Amino acid sequence: MFSGIPPMTSIVLATAVVLALVAIVVANVKTAEKRIERRIPHRHPLADPQFRREMSVMLGPGIAPDNRIDDLQNGREIFPAMLEAIESAHRTITFETYIYWSGDIGARFSSALSERAGAGVEVKVLLDWVGCMKMDPEQIERMRASGVEVRYFRPLRWYNVGRMNNRTHRKLLVVDGRVGFTGGVGIADQWDGDAGDPEHWRDMHFRADGPVVAQFQAAFNDNWIRTTGTVLDGEGYFPALEPAGEMPAQMFIASPAGGSESMRLMYLMAIAAAVESIDMQAAYFVPDAMIIRALLEARRRGVRIRVTVPGPHIDSEAVRLASRAQWGDLLEAGIEIAEYRPTMMHNKLLVVDGELVSVGSTNFDVRSFELNEEASLNVYSRPFAARMTAVFEADLALARPYTLADWRARPLRERIKEAVVRPLRSQL
């Protein structure tokens, strides 16, 4: 095994290597240290001011007033809006994403970022090392040559092999500290167009103007500091922000580095507060036992719950299997599940009682709750919730209801596959 080394020494070395590999695997599949273990009872509906007070305190940043949030549907609206904002930058651009791949869309963003850096704008780009592996290294070098500071989040190094499974899944773009973008879209050609065929995904992104943009910038700063040790401050990053609308909103983050449970806590608090309706679009719907129990308790209170998930077009069959294995109790309780048909649906949307809307990078699964760096935007606005309910229902019209009879009729081979992948659901 180890040429020229005595047999007993070879055995010891081989054993050490195996143990080290096991330790690395265990460290990477380990979830957050801080865990919510008890249910959150229904005490305060969304209309109760106490609900907002507790959301502000428990999730981190307070709810900022006077914002405007605009939804952008599919790449046809998303990419032009983001590129226009980048091209308008005068002082700073901060950009963090999980997926940035080579292709037409990637080239357009690289060109826009490089042009602004060449014009003297401070451009900071933070890419997840795993999610951006499909990006051409020459594209990175061209951006760097133009003055863009590009950093990778947790590249493979000996000192962080135990954290390789903890990736940044955040999607944040902030221009001049005044305009913010977040949502589910990656910088890749599959998000381009208008979700008109299986090759182009259905997704949403959101533009924010107003005081909440400072929280977007702080969210970017969180991982920039962790990666570079440098704090981004000053008026170019945190200018005084004037009221831009009438929507209260908060941007909050989750990170396994702090044992944070803020994402799971947000969902549990929102579900526990619901008295009328919960509408959810979930690209990856793999809830844990506590979330399932919270949904079932909401149904027992009479809350109508509708969930839209991907249908025949999905980028992970393992996710579909792990998800569907858990649908029995939900369907039996009257929770409505529908599968989106035209293409892969990558939306992340939660609308509760026609008042709270939560969007961002967070998927409805254990990986987002405990392993990934995530960022979500909560908007407390009935007009905005009505708008997003209309979007939800337009997508629902293109989905096929999945019934309890469908679930019970699953073939044996599918059930066997579910049993195989279900123990791995925290890693999907």
GROMACS .gro file of C-alpha atoms in nm, residues 111 133 142 192 206 211 234 248 258 279 285 324 341 348 365 385 393 416:
model
   18
  111SER     CA    1  -1.880   4.285  -1.943
  133MET     CA    2  -1.724   2.572  -1.113
  142ARG     CA    3  -1.068   3.943  -1.756
  192ASP     CA    4  -3.288   3.350  -1.972
  206PHE     CA    5  -3.698   4.123  -0.660
  211PRO     CA    6  -3.409   5.187   0.385
  234GLY     CA    7  -1.849   5.451   0.416
  248PRO     CA    8  -4.223   4.756   0.563
  258GLY     CA    9  -2.314   3.087   1.392
  279ASP     CA   10  -4.936   2.977  -0.029
  285PHE     CA   11  -3.968   2.098  -0.088
  324ARG     CA   12  -4.280   1.298  -0.231
  341ARG     CA   13  -4.566   2.137  -1.570
  348LYS     CA   14  -3.898   3.042  -0.356
  365ASP     CA   15  -3.541   2.210   0.295
  385ALA     CA   16  -4.913   4.006  -0.099
  393GLU     CA   17  -5.231   3.149  -0.893
  416ILE     CA   18  -3.798   0.171  -0.285
   0.00000   0.00000   0.00000
